[in-house]
Short mmCIF file of C-alpha atoms and ligand atoms in Angstrom, two decimals:
data_model
loop_
_atom_site.label_atom_id
_atom_site.label_comp_id
_atom_site.label_asym_id
_atom_site.label_seq_id
_atom_site.Cartn_x
_atom_site.Cartn_y
_atom_site.Cartn_z
CA MET M 1 0.00 0.00 0.00
CA SER M 2 1.28 3.46 -0.79
CA SER M 3 2.15 5.75 2.08
CA PRO M 4 -0.94 7.31 3.66
CA THR M 5 0.39 10.78 2.95
CA GLN M 6 0.51 10.10 -0.80
CA PRO M 7 -2.66 11.52 -2.33
CA TRP M 8 -4.89 9.13 -4.24
CA ALA M 9 -4.80 9.33 -8.01
CA PRO M 10 -6.35 6.97 -10.57
CA VAL M 11 -4.08 4.02 -11.44
CA HIS M 12 -6.34 2.52 -14.13
CA GLY M 13 -4.26 0.58 -16.67
CA GLN M 14 -0.98 0.84 -14.77
CA PRO M 15 1.14 -2.33 -14.31
CA TYR M 16 1.19 -4.47 -11.16
CA ARG M 17 3.86 -3.08 -8.83
CA PRO M 18 3.65 -5.02 -5.55
CA VAL M 19 5.24 -3.98 -2.27
CA PRO M 20 6.12 -6.34 0.62
CA TYR M 21 3.49 -6.97 3.30
CA ARG M 22 4.97 -8.42 6.50
CA PRO M 23 2.70 -7.70 9.47
CA VAL M 24 3.98 -9.05 12.77
CA ARG M 25 2.02 -12.25 13.49
CA MET M 26 -0.19 -11.95 16.58
CA PRO M 27 0.34 -14.68 19.18
CA ALA M 28 -2.64 -17.07 19.29
CA GLN M 29 -3.51 -16.22 22.90
CA GLU M 30 -3.65 -12.53 22.11
CA SER M 31 -5.91 -13.26 19.11
CA LEU M 32 -8.21 -15.28 21.35
CA ASP M 33 -8.36 -12.54 23.97
CA ARG M 34 -9.02 -9.84 21.39
CA SER M 35 -11.65 -11.77 19.42
CA ALA M 36 -13.57 -12.65 22.59
CA GLU M 37 -13.56 -9.03 23.71
CA LEU M 38 -14.54 -7.76 20.28
CA ARG M 39 -17.36 -10.29 20.05
CA ALA M 40 -18.76 -9.11 23.38
CA ARG M 41 -18.41 -5.44 22.44
CA MET M 42 -20.06 -5.92 19.06
CA ASP M 43 -22.94 -7.77 20.66
CA GLU M 44 -23.67 -4.59 22.63
CA ARG M 45 -24.32 -2.59 19.46
CA ARG M 46 -27.93 -1.60 18.94
CA THR M 47 -29.54 0.36 16.18
CA VAL M 48 -30.91 3.52 17.78
CA ARG M 49 -33.85 5.55 16.53
CA ARG M 50 -34.06 8.03 19.40
CA PHE M 51 -31.03 10.26 19.66
CA ALA M 52 -29.92 12.86 22.20
CA THR M 53 -29.30 16.26 20.67
CA ASP M 54 -25.93 16.49 22.45
CA PRO M 55 -22.94 17.18 20.23
CA VAL M 56 -20.36 14.47 19.62
CA PRO M 57 -16.62 14.93 19.12
CA GLU M 58 -16.36 15.46 15.38
CA GLN M 59 -12.98 13.75 15.22
CA VAL M 60 -14.60 10.48 16.31
CA ILE M 61 -16.86 10.63 13.27
CA LEU M 62 -13.96 11.55 11.00
CA ASP M 63 -11.91 8.65 12.37
CA ALA M 64 -14.84 6.28 11.81
CA VAL M 65 -15.19 7.45 8.20
CA ALA M 66 -11.44 6.96 7.75
CA CYS M 67 -11.87 3.40 9.11
CA ALA M 68 -14.74 2.79 6.67
CA ALA M 69 -12.62 4.08 3.82
CA THR M 70 -10.08 1.29 4.49
CA ALA M 71 -12.68 -1.21 3.25
CA PRO M 72 -11.77 -3.51 0.39
CA SER M 73 -13.53 -2.59 -2.85
CA GLY M 74 -13.97 -3.93 -6.36
CA ALA M 75 -10.74 -3.26 -8.30
CA HIS M 76 -9.80 -1.04 -5.33
CA GLN M 77 -11.93 1.69 -6.87
CA GLN M 78 -13.16 2.91 -3.45
CA PRO M 79 -16.54 3.91 -4.90
CA TRP M 80 -17.87 5.82 -1.90
CA THR M 81 -18.50 9.35 -0.71
CA PHE M 82 -19.50 10.15 2.87
CA VAL M 83 -21.27 13.48 3.27
CA LEU M 84 -21.14 14.72 6.86
CA VAL M 85 -24.19 16.88 7.47
CA LYS M 86 -24.12 19.02 10.61
CA ASP M 87 -26.10 22.06 9.42
CA PRO M 88 -29.48 21.94 11.22
CA GLU M 89 -31.26 23.51 8.24
CA ILE M 90 -30.03 20.86 5.84
CA ARG M 91 -30.91 18.13 8.34
CA GLN M 92 -34.41 19.64 8.55
CA GLN M 93 -34.68 19.62 4.75
CA ILE M 94 -33.61 15.99 4.62
CA ARG M 95 -36.11 15.10 7.33
CA ALA M 96 -38.98 16.86 5.57
CA ALA M 97 -38.23 15.13 2.26
CA ALA M 98 -37.68 11.73 3.92
CA GLU M 99 -40.91 11.96 5.93
CA GLN M 100 -42.86 12.88 2.81
CA GLU M 101 -41.69 9.65 1.13
CA GLU M 102 -42.03 7.55 4.27
CA GLN M 103 -45.59 8.71 4.82
CA ILE M 104 -46.53 7.28 1.41
CA SER M 105 -44.56 4.10 2.17
CA TYR M 106 -46.19 3.47 5.55
CA ASP M 107 -49.62 4.41 4.19
CA GLY M 108 -49.47 1.42 1.86
CA ARG M 109 -46.66 1.61 -0.68
CA LEU M 110 -44.66 -0.97 1.30
CA GLY M 111 -47.46 -3.52 1.18
CA ASP M 112 -48.91 -5.67 3.97
CA GLU M 113 -46.11 -8.22 4.11
CA TRP M 114 -43.39 -5.60 4.46
CA LEU M 115 -45.36 -3.62 7.04
CA ALA M 116 -45.89 -6.82 9.03
CA ALA M 117 -42.14 -7.51 8.94
CA LEU M 118 -41.46 -4.01 10.30
CA ARG M 119 -44.14 -4.02 13.02
CA PRO M 120 -41.95 -5.65 15.73
CA LEU M 121 -39.34 -2.94 15.17
CA GLY M 122 -41.74 -0.10 15.94
CA THR M 123 -40.71 2.04 12.97
CA ASP M 124 -43.00 4.64 11.45
CA SER M 125 -42.87 7.60 9.09
CA VAL M 126 -41.77 10.11 11.75
CA LYS M 127 -38.02 10.51 11.49
CA THR M 128 -37.00 12.59 14.52
CA HIS M 129 -33.53 11.03 14.37
CA LEU M 130 -32.77 13.09 11.25
CA THR M 131 -32.96 16.34 13.22
CA ASP M 132 -32.16 15.16 16.76
CA ALA M 133 -28.87 13.43 15.99
CA PRO M 134 -26.12 16.07 15.82
CA ALA M 135 -24.70 14.65 12.59
CA LEU M 136 -25.84 12.67 9.58
CA LEU M 137 -23.50 10.68 7.40
CA VAL M 138 -25.09 10.38 3.99
CA VAL M 139 -23.32 7.62 2.11
CA PHE M 140 -23.22 7.76 -1.67
CA GLN M 141 -22.17 5.07 -4.10
CA GLN M 142 -20.10 6.23 -7.03
CA ARG M 143 -21.87 4.17 -9.68
CA TYR M 144 -19.04 4.99 -12.09
CA TRP M 145 -15.89 7.08 -12.06
CA LEU M 146 -16.32 10.58 -13.38
CA GLY M 147 -13.09 12.30 -14.36
CA PRO M 148 -12.60 16.07 -14.17
CA ASP M 149 -12.98 16.24 -17.98
CA GLY M 150 -16.24 14.26 -17.90
CA THR M 151 -14.63 10.87 -18.75
CA LYS M 152 -16.65 7.96 -17.35
CA ARG M 153 -15.19 4.62 -16.30
CA LYS M 154 -16.96 1.53 -15.02
CA HIS M 155 -16.90 0.72 -11.31
CA TYR M 156 -17.18 -2.91 -10.23
CA TYR M 157 -19.08 -4.50 -7.32
CA VAL M 158 -20.26 -1.12 -6.10
CA ASP M 159 -23.10 -2.45 -3.89
CA GLU M 160 -20.80 -4.96 -2.22
CA SER M 161 -17.98 -2.46 -1.74
CA VAL M 162 -20.14 0.25 -0.20
CA GLY M 163 -21.99 -2.31 1.93
CA ILE M 164 -18.69 -3.53 3.38
CA ALA M 165 -17.55 0.06 4.02
CA VAL M 166 -20.79 0.88 5.83
CA GLY M 167 -20.39 -2.24 7.98
CA MET M 168 -16.93 -1.09 8.94
CA LEU M 169 -18.27 2.40 9.63
CA LEU M 170 -20.94 1.05 11.99
CA SER M 171 -18.35 -1.05 13.82
CA ALA M 172 -15.98 1.89 14.16
CA LEU M 173 -18.72 4.22 15.44
CA HIS M 174 -19.95 1.66 17.95
CA LEU M 175 -16.48 0.77 19.23
CA SER M 176 -15.80 4.51 19.62
CA GLY M 177 -18.89 4.95 21.78
CA LEU M 178 -21.35 6.43 19.28
CA ALA M 179 -24.77 5.14 18.25
CA ALA M 180 -26.02 5.05 14.68
CA LEU M 181 -28.93 4.03 12.50
CA VAL M 182 -28.87 2.89 8.90
CA HIS M 183 -31.84 4.76 7.49
CA THR M 184 -32.88 4.07 3.91
CA PRO M 185 -35.66 6.43 2.95
CA SER M 186 -37.14 5.21 -0.28
CA PRO M 187 -36.91 6.57 -2.90
CA MET M 188 -33.68 8.38 -1.98
CA ARG M 189 -33.10 10.52 -5.04
CA PHE M 190 -33.85 13.69 -3.07
CA LEU M 191 -30.57 13.26 -1.15
CA GLY M 192 -28.47 13.87 -4.25
CA HIS M 193 -30.47 17.02 -4.95
CA VAL M 194 -30.39 18.41 -1.41
CA LEU M 195 -26.66 17.72 -1.07
CA ASN M 196 -25.81 18.77 -4.60
CA ARG M 197 -23.97 15.55 -5.50
CA PRO M 198 -22.61 14.83 -8.97
CA GLU M 199 -24.46 12.63 -11.47
CA ASN M 200 -22.28 9.54 -10.86
CA GLU M 201 -23.31 9.34 -7.18
CA LYS M 202 -26.37 7.50 -5.91
CA ALA M 203 -27.51 7.68 -2.28
CA PHE M 204 -27.00 4.42 -0.36
CA ALA M 205 -28.09 5.29 3.19
CA VAL M 206 -28.51 8.11 5.67
CA ILE M 207 -26.74 7.34 8.95
CA PRO M 208 -27.63 9.56 11.91
CA VAL M 209 -24.79 9.51 14.44
CA GLY M 210 -24.92 10.55 18.08
CA TYR M 211 -25.71 9.36 21.57
CA PRO M 212 -28.92 7.53 22.45
CA ALA M 213 -31.58 9.78 24.02
CA ALA M 214 -31.87 9.51 27.81
CA ASP M 215 -35.23 7.73 27.37
CA CYS M 216 -34.15 5.68 24.35
CA GLU M 217 -35.88 2.34 23.87
CA VAL M 218 -35.02 -0.36 21.38
CA PRO M 219 -36.99 -3.40 20.24
CA ASP M 220 -36.47 -6.58 22.27
CA LEU M 221 -34.55 -8.39 19.53
CA VAL M 222 -32.90 -11.79 19.69
CA ARG M 223 -29.87 -12.40 17.51
CA LYS M 224 -29.31 -15.74 15.84
CA SER M 225 -26.80 -17.81 17.78
CA LEU M 226 -23.48 -18.69 16.20
CA ASP M 227 -24.60 -22.23 15.41
CA GLN M 228 -27.61 -20.81 13.57
CA VAL M 229 -25.49 -18.70 11.26
CA ILE M 230 -22.42 -20.87 10.68
CA VAL M 231 -22.10 -24.08 8.69
CA GLU M 232 -18.82 -25.91 9.04
CA VAL M 233 -17.84 -28.47 6.46
N1 IYR Q 1 -37.32 2.90 4.93
C1 IYR Q 1 -38.40 2.82 5.88
C2 IYR Q 1 -38.88 1.43 6.14
C3 IYR Q 1 -37.92 0.48 6.73
C4 IYR Q 1 -37.53 -0.62 5.99
C5 IYR Q 1 -36.73 -1.57 6.55
I1 IYR Q 1 -36.26 -3.22 5.50
C6 IYR Q 1 -36.26 -1.43 7.87
O1 IYR Q 1 -35.44 -2.38 8.42
C7 IYR Q 1 -36.67 -0.34 8.61
C8 IYR Q 1 -37.47 0.63 8.03
C9 IYR Q 1 -37.99 3.53 7.19
O2 IYR Q 1 -36.86 3.98 7.29
O3 IYR Q 1 -38.81 3.65 8.08
#
């Protein structure tokens, strides 16, 4: 990997020029200790829909985005943009537009089966998290590369790449003490308009970030046990 201080530039079509990778191997006992601790910490993560309005240290969010941006991606094209929205007016605009769509969704667009699947989660069309949380991370997929001169180039496995990056973002936020919610208002086209994003970017999710409200409640969910999610052959 190039030095972190070297700015990114497209390498499309350049030859393979490997560099050595020799991380110090972690002793097995240390791996076991760390994985057990991480497993317990990750099991404490909950999706939060009621946020405190308290500010959060911005650097924590920036560090989490930097963690997310270490994600592997198709052809290492890193097809993501994270828009950090702090401005209360823009958050209000996003909330108004999201609630307008969600109202239609919850009033029937989702259909009975989908609404039944959501009922145990207690979601509805009111999206207070979009204005209560002190920051929103709006994640965009770069569906293709758009050069400064308008050149377009295909991006590969964009859904997978951005999904992995968002997973890493959620882990980083949680392990740094912040709560988050992956909110996917549908349709999401309004986000590109409100945030003035270029034509190659498509909204993937809105992620409010903050602390849970003092009276925050979450659904009483049960996670699948390890033996229900793993198959060993
Ligand atoms: N986008 C809607 C509905 C919704 C859909 C799923 I799948 C969820 O897991 C939760 C909500 C909303 O944000 O309310």
